[in-house]
XYZ file of C-alpha atoms in Angstrom:
338
model
C 2.928 -27.617 -8.551
C 0.880 -25.163 -6.500
C -1.691 -26.215 -3.905
C -4.409 -25.291 -6.384
C -2.886 -27.595 -9.023
C -3.011 -30.513 -6.583
C -6.578 -29.657 -5.600
C -7.737 -29.596 -9.213
C -6.496 -33.167 -9.658
C -9.019 -34.435 -7.108
C -12.165 -36.197 -8.372
C -15.089 -33.857 -9.065
C -17.254 -35.281 -6.279
C -14.531 -34.246 -3.802
C -13.247 -30.940 -5.148
C -16.743 -29.533 -5.759
C -18.120 -30.693 -2.398
C -19.106 -27.622 -0.371
C -17.539 -28.852 2.902
C -14.259 -29.885 1.271
C -14.114 -26.621 -0.665
C -14.677 -24.556 2.471
C -11.909 -26.472 4.268
C -9.505 -25.871 1.386
C -10.190 -22.127 1.372
C -9.709 -22.033 5.164
C -6.337 -23.781 4.843
C -5.153 -21.385 2.131
C -6.321 -18.450 4.260
C -4.300 -19.678 7.235
C -1.214 -20.176 5.088
C -1.523 -16.671 3.664
C -1.983 -15.237 7.154
C 1.105 -17.017 8.426
C 3.286 -15.628 5.623
C 1.999 -12.030 5.625
C 3.422 -8.975 7.366
C 1.787 -6.538 9.745
C 0.402 -3.269 8.327
C 2.653 -1.330 10.677
C 5.782 -3.103 9.411
C 4.754 -2.583 5.785
C 4.059 1.136 6.241
C 7.291 1.589 8.180
C 9.250 -0.119 5.406
C 7.441 1.915 2.729
C 8.275 5.231 4.337
C 11.870 4.215 4.974
C 12.479 3.867 1.224
C 14.359 6.589 -0.595
C 12.652 9.588 -2.175
C 13.084 8.175 -5.678
C 11.048 5.088 -4.789
C 8.358 7.237 -3.184
C 8.074 9.344 -6.342
C 7.735 6.188 -8.443
C 5.113 4.817 -6.049
C 3.201 8.085 -6.352
C 3.324 7.979 -10.172
C 2.099 4.387 -10.052
C -0.986 5.518 -8.145
C -1.540 8.554 -10.392
C -1.557 6.359 -13.515
C -4.047 4.049 -11.822
C -6.337 6.970 -11.043
C -6.147 8.305 -14.610
C -7.209 4.891 -15.910
C -10.045 4.916 -13.372
C -11.106 8.389 -14.538
C -11.229 7.077 -18.117
C -13.532 4.216 -17.069
C -15.687 6.659 -15.096
C -16.079 8.827 -18.193
C -16.977 5.841 -20.362
C -19.584 4.723 -17.824
C -21.094 8.196 -17.590
C -21.275 8.461 -21.391
C -23.147 5.147 -21.736
C -25.322 5.467 -18.632
C -23.565 2.608 -16.830
C -23.783 2.382 -13.039
C -20.483 1.206 -11.545
C -19.087 1.740 -8.072
C -15.862 1.351 -6.137
C -15.719 -2.128 -4.654
C -13.853 -4.288 -2.155
C -10.523 -2.821 -0.989
C -10.897 0.222 -3.222
C -14.094 1.249 -1.442
C -12.517 0.477 1.929
C -9.503 2.584 0.976
C -11.727 5.514 0.013
C -13.489 5.412 3.386
C -10.570 4.603 5.666
C -7.695 6.340 3.841
C -9.241 8.717 1.315
C -7.634 6.681 -1.464
C -5.432 3.647 -1.794
C -4.939 1.419 1.212
C -1.165 1.851 1.768
C -0.451 -1.828 1.042
C -2.988 -2.222 -1.768
C -1.875 -1.901 -5.368
C -4.914 -2.430 -7.533
C -8.407 -1.049 -8.144
C -11.653 -3.021 -8.035
C -14.943 -1.859 -9.540
C -18.390 -3.460 -9.349
C -21.085 -3.479 -12.055
C -24.466 -5.200 -12.031
C -25.069 -7.663 -14.865
C -27.108 -5.456 -17.208
C -24.552 -2.646 -17.063
C -21.662 -5.129 -17.104
C -22.835 -6.370 -20.499
C -23.081 -2.774 -21.735
C -19.549 -2.075 -20.511
C -18.208 -5.110 -22.386
C -19.431 -3.463 -25.580
C -18.546 0.131 -24.679
C -14.926 -0.242 -23.578
C -13.458 -1.539 -26.861
C -15.300 1.198 -28.782
C -13.855 3.931 -26.574
C -10.351 2.460 -26.512
C -10.363 2.433 -30.304
C -11.862 5.907 -30.559
C -9.191 7.424 -28.307
C -6.261 5.544 -29.879
C -5.617 3.552 -26.708
C -5.634 0.103 -28.281
C -1.847 0.144 -28.668
C -1.299 0.863 -24.980
C -4.102 -1.002 -23.225
C -5.035 -4.596 -22.684
C -8.671 -5.652 -22.473
C -9.626 -9.119 -21.318
C -12.635 -11.310 -20.701
C -11.414 -14.893 -20.589
C -13.546 -17.600 -22.140
C -12.853 -21.317 -22.239
C -9.206 -22.394 -22.465
C -8.094 -18.829 -21.600
C -9.314 -17.486 -24.948
C -9.915 -13.738 -24.914
C -13.388 -12.499 -25.867
C -11.701 -9.370 -27.278
C -9.708 -11.241 -29.906
C -8.394 -8.107 -31.634
C -7.055 -6.573 -28.397
C -3.999 -7.340 -26.348
C -4.883 -9.289 -23.238
C -4.055 -7.848 -19.832
C -2.225 -11.134 -19.376
C 0.085 -10.368 -22.318
C 2.201 -8.081 -20.150
C 5.877 -9.009 -20.412
C 9.182 -8.267 -18.712
C 12.138 -6.715 -20.512
C 13.236 -10.169 -21.688
C 9.886 -10.807 -23.347
C 8.603 -13.279 -20.740
C 5.011 -13.119 -19.526
C 4.946 -12.030 -15.896
C 1.405 -12.827 -14.729
C -0.758 -15.917 -15.026
C -3.994 -15.439 -16.962
C -6.850 -17.374 -15.394
C -9.696 -15.169 -14.127
C -12.847 -14.790 -16.222
C -14.160 -11.335 -15.367
C -13.644 -8.087 -17.266
C -10.209 -6.502 -16.863
C -8.528 -3.477 -18.400
C -4.857 -2.556 -18.099
C -2.274 -0.072 -19.214
C 0.331 -2.566 -20.365
C 3.619 -0.698 -19.818
C 4.043 0.377 -17.093
C 1.506 -2.189 -15.968
C -1.556 -1.141 -13.987
C -4.761 -3.187 -14.091
C -8.340 -2.522 -13.013
C -10.724 -5.393 -12.300
C -14.419 -4.964 -13.154
C -16.515 -7.508 -11.293
C -20.049 -8.451 -12.347
C -22.692 -8.746 -9.617
C -26.058 -10.500 -9.990
C -29.484 -10.132 -8.440
C -30.618 -13.138 -6.362
C -34.040 -14.705 -6.767
C -35.928 -13.937 -3.555
C -36.901 -17.567 -2.947
C -33.306 -18.833 -3.457
C -31.637 -16.905 -0.637
C -31.768 -19.873 1.729
C -29.795 -22.165 -0.588
C -27.306 -19.736 -2.063
C -24.839 -19.902 0.830
C -24.065 -23.571 0.148
C -24.528 -23.543 -3.635
C -22.424 -20.506 -4.499
C -18.814 -21.569 -3.885
C -19.032 -25.032 -5.510
C -20.790 -23.590 -8.572
C -18.297 -20.742 -8.881
C -15.273 -22.999 -8.489
C -16.683 -25.566 -10.939
C -17.261 -22.851 -13.542
C -13.743 -21.478 -12.995
C -12.199 -24.962 -13.312
C -14.190 -25.904 -16.432
C -13.226 -22.682 -18.186
C -9.528 -23.239 -17.412
C -9.599 -26.882 -18.462
C -11.734 -26.241 -21.570
C -14.369 -28.741 -20.410
C -17.232 -26.493 -21.501
C -17.826 -23.290 -23.420
C -18.408 -19.966 -21.678
C -21.531 -19.058 -23.664
C -23.063 -22.488 -22.982
C -22.256 -22.585 -19.287
C -22.492 -19.096 -17.778
C -26.289 -18.726 -17.727
C -26.776 -22.346 -16.624
C -24.342 -21.860 -13.743
C -26.009 -18.610 -12.687
C -29.485 -20.137 -12.781
C -28.353 -23.178 -10.793
C -27.234 -20.943 -7.926
C -30.306 -18.694 -8.027
C -29.135 -15.610 -9.896
C -31.470 -13.659 -12.132
C -31.411 -10.721 -14.541
C -34.530 -9.294 -12.901
C -34.214 -6.682 -10.171
C -34.788 -8.185 -6.713
C -34.274 -7.156 -3.112
C -30.685 -8.409 -2.896
C -27.656 -9.085 -5.067
C -24.155 -10.463 -4.656
C -20.886 -11.308 -6.325
C -21.463 -14.000 -8.895
C -20.075 -16.928 -10.868
C -17.305 -14.987 -12.608
C -14.707 -13.844 -10.115
C -11.770 -14.912 -8.002
C -12.972 -18.195 -6.436
C -13.699 -17.828 -2.725
C -15.937 -19.359 -0.111
C -17.927 -16.522 1.416
C -20.618 -14.966 -0.746
C -21.175 -11.234 -0.056
C -24.872 -10.279 -0.197
C -26.070 -6.666 -0.429
C -29.462 -4.982 -0.158
C -30.600 -3.252 -3.333
C -32.334 -0.417 -1.455
C -29.139 0.254 0.524
C -27.136 0.536 -2.682
C -29.222 2.705 -4.994
C -29.327 5.454 -5.893
C -25.558 5.574 -5.988
C -23.740 8.503 -4.471
C -20.090 9.573 -4.687
C -16.957 9.420 -2.587
C -13.481 10.908 -2.882
C -10.658 8.618 -3.910
C -7.224 10.216 -4.277
C -8.821 13.626 -4.640
C -11.375 12.656 -7.305
C -15.076 11.821 -7.009
C -16.215 8.352 -8.011
C -19.389 6.327 -7.571
C -20.116 4.471 -4.352
C -23.175 2.741 -2.820
C -25.797 4.819 -1.019
C -25.021 3.066 2.275
C -21.267 2.506 2.345
C -21.332 1.055 5.865
C -23.728 -1.687 4.741
C -21.400 -2.694 1.904
C -18.185 -2.610 3.907
C -19.747 -4.528 6.800
C -20.996 -7.188 4.389
C -17.522 -7.535 2.890
C -15.192 -7.064 5.843
C -17.286 -7.295 9.007
C -18.242 -4.567 11.511
C -14.637 -3.643 12.380
C -13.591 -2.718 8.853
C -12.019 0.539 10.046
C -9.431 -1.448 12.024
C -6.211 -2.564 10.356
C -5.891 -6.322 9.793
C -3.267 -8.257 11.733
C -1.454 -9.307 8.551
C -1.613 -8.074 4.986
C -0.864 -9.162 1.467
C -0.412 -7.080 -1.635
C -0.070 -8.031 -5.284
C 3.566 -6.888 -5.711
C 2.551 -4.988 -8.847
C 5.288 -2.368 -8.535
C 7.874 -5.139 -8.340
C 6.404 -6.644 -11.520
C 6.620 -3.266 -13.253
C 10.319 -2.995 -12.412
C 10.955 -6.150 -14.456
C 9.577 -4.369 -17.545
C 12.436 -1.852 -17.657
C 16.218 -1.750 -17.788
C 16.491 1.057 -15.250
C 14.493 3.077 -12.733
C 14.982 6.144 -14.912
C 13.429 4.396 -17.915
C 10.524 3.273 -15.737
C 9.921 6.774 -14.352
C 9.955 8.284 -17.836
C 7.453 5.680 -18.985
C 5.137 6.569 -16.099
C 5.398 10.269 -16.969
C 4.563 9.667 -20.638
C 1.631 7.363 -19.842
C 0.164 9.778 -17.288
C 0.475 12.733 -19.663
C -1.112 10.824 -22.551
C -4.043 9.474 -20.543
C -4.627 12.750 -18.703
C -4.926 14.547 -22.043
C -7.520 12.021 -23.222
C -9.514 12.418 -20.004
C -9.437 16.208 -20.191
C -10.753 16.152 -23.759
C -13.064 13.166 -23.465
C -16.246 13.318 -25.527
């Protein structure tokens, strides 16, 4: 069993205690740091690979960007404000695109627009005949997919037909299934002005409890999500500040952002294309990564997505051809998007 499996077996009064939860996240963070590699070693290893690998790595990123362009077009069509978030925003600022050791894309959407996007994406995937190729997921209780007539992003399989990723996170995700690239769309919530003092201690236990109860089928998503948000101090009304919210990858530190330093959104280049970003990028990156965000970390982790993709194919040639076909197909949709 994993460390998380052992932790989930603890009594509720222990595992949802804010001090115990913080300690557990600290321990996991130290373990991850001790097993990571330095950015310099990773980049050196990446550039020492043969030209064929580099071409595949480039195609991997191009397919990601085409999927991002599709989401951008959907958001523009429906008047949805999204922006580049987390490592994707950091990559745009520090590298002009992907962080060399990062292999995913994160987007952020405030609650009102998040709900609109949940309705818009399946319509546009159907309209553009992408349902066969894409997975769309919003996990409810017991890992049930809200989009019950779509493939889940967690349905991705290797060439033997075995699932290759574990489905457990309950935020909106879209993926091109083969070759596999996935974009995470995180909801953010406004914070009630008079709840800011309590939110630092309430957030992590409430988020982890919600995550655990959805996985274990102890409560239903529609019954619990608004209760959990209200308990922490989140609101649908516009306030002075907002943050990441109940749905997400469980973590200890809540990231709080000023509304007037975010809107109106502006744009930033990512891999040669313009995408939305907050008005004050420095404010967002400092809130997420601290004041020295332009410095490389001492150790890094990535998600090994390219290694997962390799398990989907019998040969590198088959994989490269699949990338070419996917890029061509999606690029044509983006160029003719209505």
